[in-house]
Coordinates of C-alpha atoms in Angstrom, one line a residue:
M28 CA 0.0 0.0 -0.1
D29 CA 2.7 2.3 1.0
S30 CA 4.4 1.7 -2.4
W31 CA 1.1 2.6 -4.2
V32 CA 0.8 5.7 -2.3
R33 CA 4.6 6.8 -3.1
F34 CA 3.9 5.9 -6.9
C35 CA 0.4 7.9 -7.1
A36 CA 2.1 11.0 -5.5
Q37 CA 4.6 11.3 -8.6
S38 CA 3.2 13.4 -11.3
Q39 CA 5.1 11.5 -13.6
A40 CA 3.5 8.2 -12.8
K41 CA 0.1 9.8 -13.0
D42 CA 1.1 10.7 -16.6
K43 CA 2.2 7.5 -17.6
V44 CA -0.9 5.8 -16.0
F45 CA -3.2 8.0 -18.1
R46 CA -1.0 7.5 -21.3
A47 CA -1.5 3.8 -20.8
A48 CA -5.4 4.2 -20.6
Q49 CA -5.3 6.6 -23.6
Y50 CA -3.5 4.2 -25.7
A51 CA -5.5 1.3 -24.5
C52 CA -8.5 3.2 -25.5
T53 CA -7.0 3.6 -29.0
L54 CA -6.3 -0.2 -29.3
L55 CA -9.7 -1.1 -27.8
G56 CA -11.3 1.4 -30.2
Y57 CA -9.7 -0.3 -33.3
T58 CA -10.5 -3.9 -32.0
L59 CA -14.2 -2.9 -31.6
Q60 CA -14.4 -1.3 -35.0
K61 CA -12.8 -4.5 -36.7
G62 CA -15.2 -6.5 -34.6
G63 CA -18.3 -4.7 -36.0
A64 CA -19.4 -3.0 -32.6
G65 CA -21.9 -0.1 -32.7
P66 CA -21.0 3.4 -33.4
D67 CA -22.5 4.2 -29.9
I68 CA -19.3 2.2 -27.9
I69 CA -17.0 3.5 -30.5
Q70 CA -17.8 6.7 -29.8
T71 CA -17.6 6.7 -26.2
I72 CA -14.3 5.1 -26.5
S73 CA -13.3 7.9 -28.8
R74 CA -14.6 10.4 -26.3
L75 CA -13.0 9.0 -23.5
E76 CA -9.4 8.9 -25.5
A77 CA -10.0 12.6 -26.1
H78 CA -10.5 13.3 -22.5
L79 CA -7.5 11.4 -21.5
S80 CA -5.2 13.1 -23.8
L81 CA -6.5 16.7 -22.8
T82 CA -6.0 15.7 -19.1
R83 CA -2.2 14.8 -19.9
K84 CA -1.8 18.0 -21.7
L85 CA -3.1 19.8 -18.4
M86 CA -0.7 17.8 -16.4
R87 CA 2.1 18.7 -18.6
L88 CA 2.0 22.5 -17.9
G89 CA 5.6 23.2 -16.6
N90 CA 7.2 20.3 -17.9
S91 CA 9.5 22.6 -20.4
A92 CA 11.2 24.1 -17.5
E93 CA 12.2 20.5 -16.3
A94 CA 13.2 19.7 -19.8
L95 CA 15.4 22.8 -20.0
E96 CA 16.9 22.1 -16.6
A97 CA 17.7 18.5 -17.9
A98 CA 19.4 20.1 -20.8
K99 CA 21.5 22.3 -18.6
R100 CA 22.6 19.0 -16.7
A101 CA 23.2 17.2 -19.7
I102 CA 25.5 20.0 -21.1
H103 CA 28.3 19.1 -18.6
L104 CA 28.9 15.3 -19.4
S105 CA 32.2 14.5 -20.5
D106 CA 31.3 12.5 -23.4
S107 CA 30.8 14.5 -26.3
I108 CA 28.5 12.4 -28.3
L109 CA 26.3 11.9 -25.0
R110 CA 26.5 15.4 -24.4
L111 CA 25.4 16.3 -27.9
C112 CA 22.4 13.8 -28.0
L113 CA 21.1 14.3 -24.3
T114 CA 21.3 18.0 -24.7
V115 CA 19.6 18.5 -28.0
A116 CA 16.8 15.9 -26.9
H117 CA 15.9 17.4 -23.9
L118 CA 15.7 21.0 -25.8
N119 CA 13.4 19.1 -28.4
R120 CA 11.5 17.8 -25.5
A121 CA 10.9 21.3 -23.9
M122 CA 9.7 22.7 -27.2
Y123 CA 7.2 19.5 -27.7
F124 CA 5.9 20.4 -24.1
A125 CA 5.6 23.9 -24.9
C126 CA 3.6 22.9 -28.0
E127 CA 1.3 20.7 -25.9
N128 CA 0.6 23.6 -23.6
V129 CA -0.4 25.7 -26.6
L130 CA -2.7 22.9 -27.9
W131 CA -4.4 22.7 -24.3
A132 CA -5.1 26.4 -24.6
G133 CA -6.6 25.9 -28.0
K134 CA -8.7 22.8 -27.1
L135 CA -10.3 25.0 -24.2
G136 CA -11.2 27.7 -26.4
L137 CA -8.6 30.1 -24.8
L138 CA -7.2 30.6 -28.2
P139 CA -10.0 30.4 -30.4
K140 CA -8.0 31.2 -33.5
L141 CA -5.4 28.8 -32.8
D142 CA -4.4 26.5 -35.7
Q143 CA -4.5 23.1 -33.8
Y144 CA -3.2 21.0 -36.6
K145 CA -0.5 23.1 -37.4
W146 CA 0.7 23.1 -34.0
S147 CA 0.1 19.4 -33.4
Q148 CA 2.4 18.6 -36.3
R149 CA 4.8 21.0 -34.8
S150 CA 4.7 19.2 -31.6
F151 CA 5.1 15.6 -33.2
R152 CA 8.1 17.1 -35.0
Y153 CA 10.0 18.0 -31.6
Y154 CA 8.7 14.5 -30.4
L155 CA 10.1 12.6 -33.2
F156 CA 13.5 14.6 -33.2
A157 CA 14.0 14.0 -29.3
L158 CA 13.1 10.1 -29.9
I159 CA 15.5 10.0 -32.6
L160 CA 18.5 11.3 -30.7
N161 CA 17.5 9.1 -27.6
L162 CA 17.6 6.1 -29.9
T163 CA 21.1 7.5 -31.3
R164 CA 22.1 7.6 -27.7
D165 CA 21.1 4.0 -27.1
V166 CA 22.7 2.8 -30.0
Y167 CA 26.1 4.6 -29.3
E168 CA 26.0 3.2 -25.5
I169 CA 25.4 -0.4 -27.1
R170 CA 28.4 0.0 -29.4
L171 CA 30.6 1.1 -26.6
L172 CA 29.8 -1.8 -24.5
M173 CA 29.9 -4.2 -27.3
E174 CA 33.7 -3.1 -27.8
C175 CA 34.5 -3.4 -24.2
E176 CA 33.0 -6.9 -24.2
G177 CA 34.7 -7.7 -27.5
H178 CA 38.0 -6.6 -26.0
S179 CA 37.5 -8.8 -22.7
H180 CA 36.9 -11.9 -24.6
T181 CA 39.9 -11.3 -26.6
S182 CA 42.1 -10.7 -23.7
K183 CA 40.5 -14.1 -22.2
S184 CA 41.4 -15.7 -25.2
L185 CA 45.0 -14.4 -25.3
R186 CA 45.5 -15.3 -21.7
A187 CA 44.2 -19.0 -22.2
P188 CA 46.9 -21.7 -23.3
S189 CA 46.6 -22.7 -26.7
P190 CA 46.6 -26.4 -27.9
S191 CA 49.9 -27.8 -29.6
L192 CA 49.1 -27.7 -33.2
T193 CA 50.3 -30.3 -35.8
V194 CA 51.1 -29.0 -39.2
N195 CA 51.1 -31.4 -42.1
D196 CA 52.8 -30.8 -45.5
D197 CA 49.8 -30.8 -47.4
D198 CA 48.9 -27.7 -45.1
L199 CA 51.9 -25.9 -46.3
S200 CA 51.1 -26.4 -49.9
F201 CA 50.1 -23.2 -51.9
Q202 CA 47.8 -23.1 -54.4
S203 CA 48.1 -20.3 -57.0
P204 CA 45.0 -17.6 -57.0
R205 CA 45.0 -18.4 -60.8
H206 CA 43.7 -22.2 -60.1
S207 CA 41.1 -21.1 -57.3
S208 CA 37.6 -20.9 -58.4
P209 CA 34.9 -18.1 -57.5
V210 CA 32.8 -21.0 -56.1
N211 CA 35.6 -21.8 -53.7
L212 CA 36.3 -18.4 -52.9
S213 CA 32.5 -17.7 -52.0
N214 CA 32.5 -21.0 -50.0
A215 CA 35.5 -19.5 -47.8
V216 CA 34.1 -15.9 -47.5
L217 CA 30.6 -16.7 -46.5
P218 CA 31.3 -18.9 -43.5
L219 CA 33.7 -16.2 -42.4
L220 CA 31.0 -13.5 -42.6
S221 CA 28.6 -15.5 -41.2
G222 CA 30.7 -16.2 -37.9
Q223 CA 31.6 -12.8 -37.6
L224 CA 28.0 -12.0 -37.5
C225 CA 27.3 -14.6 -35.0
R226 CA 29.7 -13.1 -32.8
Q227 CA 28.3 -9.7 -33.2
L228 CA 24.8 -11.0 -32.3
R229 CA 26.1 -12.7 -29.3
L230 CA 28.0 -9.7 -28.0
L231 CA 24.5 -7.9 -28.4
V232 CA 22.9 -10.1 -26.6
T233 CA 25.4 -10.3 -23.8
V234 CA 25.3 -6.5 -23.8
L235 CA 21.6 -6.1 -23.4
H236 CA 21.1 -9.0 -21.0
S237 CA 23.6 -7.5 -18.6
N238 CA 22.4 -4.2 -18.7
P239 CA 18.3 -4.0 -18.5
P240 CA 18.0 -0.3 -18.1
L241 CA 19.4 0.4 -21.5
F242 CA 17.5 -2.5 -22.8
L243 CA 14.4 -1.2 -21.7
D244 CA 15.0 2.4 -23.0
L245 CA 15.7 1.2 -26.3
L246 CA 12.5 -0.9 -26.3
R247 CA 10.5 2.1 -25.2
N248 CA 12.2 4.5 -27.5
S249 CA 11.6 2.1 -30.5
F250 CA 7.9 1.6 -29.4
D251 CA 7.3 5.4 -29.0
V252 CA 8.9 6.3 -32.5
F253 CA 6.3 4.8 -34.5
I254 CA 3.7 7.2 -32.9
P255 CA 4.9 10.7 -34.3
L256 CA 6.1 8.8 -37.6
D257 CA 2.3 7.8 -38.1
R258 CA 0.8 11.2 -37.1
L259 CA 3.3 13.0 -39.2
G260 CA 2.4 10.7 -42.1
I261 CA 5.8 9.9 -42.6
Y262 CA 5.2 6.0 -42.0
P263 CA 1.5 5.3 -41.5
T264 CA 0.7 2.0 -39.2
G265 CA -2.9 2.6 -38.3
S266 CA -4.4 3.2 -35.0
G267 CA -4.4 -0.5 -33.8
F268 CA -0.6 -0.6 -34.3
I269 CA -0.2 2.7 -32.5
G270 CA -2.4 1.8 -29.6
L271 CA -0.4 -1.4 -28.8
C272 CA 3.1 0.7 -29.1
G273 CA 1.9 3.5 -26.9
L274 CA 0.4 1.0 -24.4
A275 CA 3.8 -1.1 -24.5
S276 CA 5.9 1.9 -23.9
S277 CA 3.6 3.2 -21.2
V278 CA 3.9 0.0 -19.3
L279 CA 7.8 0.1 -19.8
S280 CA 7.9 3.7 -18.4
I281 CA 5.6 2.6 -15.2
L282 CA 8.1 -0.3 -14.7
T283 CA 11.1 2.2 -14.6
I284 CA 9.1 4.4 -12.2
V285 CA 8.3 1.4 -9.9
H286 CA 11.9 0.2 -10.1
P287 CA 14.2 3.2 -10.3
W288 CA 17.2 1.2 -10.8
L289 CA 15.8 0.4 -14.2
K290 CA 16.0 3.8 -15.4
L291 CA 18.9 4.8 -17.7
K292 CA 21.2 7.3 -16.3
P293 CA 22.2 10.0 -17.2

């Protein structure tokens, strides 16, 4: 009970719960429409989704200042790639929240002449830029960890005693490249490439398995990126898929709030 009270006391946790409910309504509305449900229940689900979206916009008032503070902290990071990605990502988030605040005022009628479609598209563009930078940060950290893991495996193999080798005279024979056929060359290259690919995949699995915060952040950003891509018309996927992606990323965000050690830092 105490953990639930602490969870509900966080404004970010409430936003993620409302977000999960909003995208669950999106997925439910798509499922009911495909199942041939009546227009009344579909309209009710659509109105509930709109109310949840408006509530989330209200809860985000002032989040631009928080994103700007995060950008000020990120600009002091020692790694230049992380500094660039995180600082610009937080600045884009600040602009995204500002656009959401303007949209909230427009939907309430405080700005009756506001072009809501224009500001919505602008909001999703800032959201997309922030997600792309976050994904770039995830890929960069994965590459660094894979290099460290690869060097660790190499040093261990070098320290290990090598078995004795017996060299036959046939192994020392040299065949001129003029007599080697393209088929033999491809047979030699393909296993080498497949072996290298398998090693990279094993390194990737090892790195993601040993770093749950990085794996969850990569999953969450990968789910989220389809939302602005669909809203901007760059890669339309449909409301059902968007509802599923939004619900999955919201659940992952709630998981990082319940268990703070799963949140990727910085």
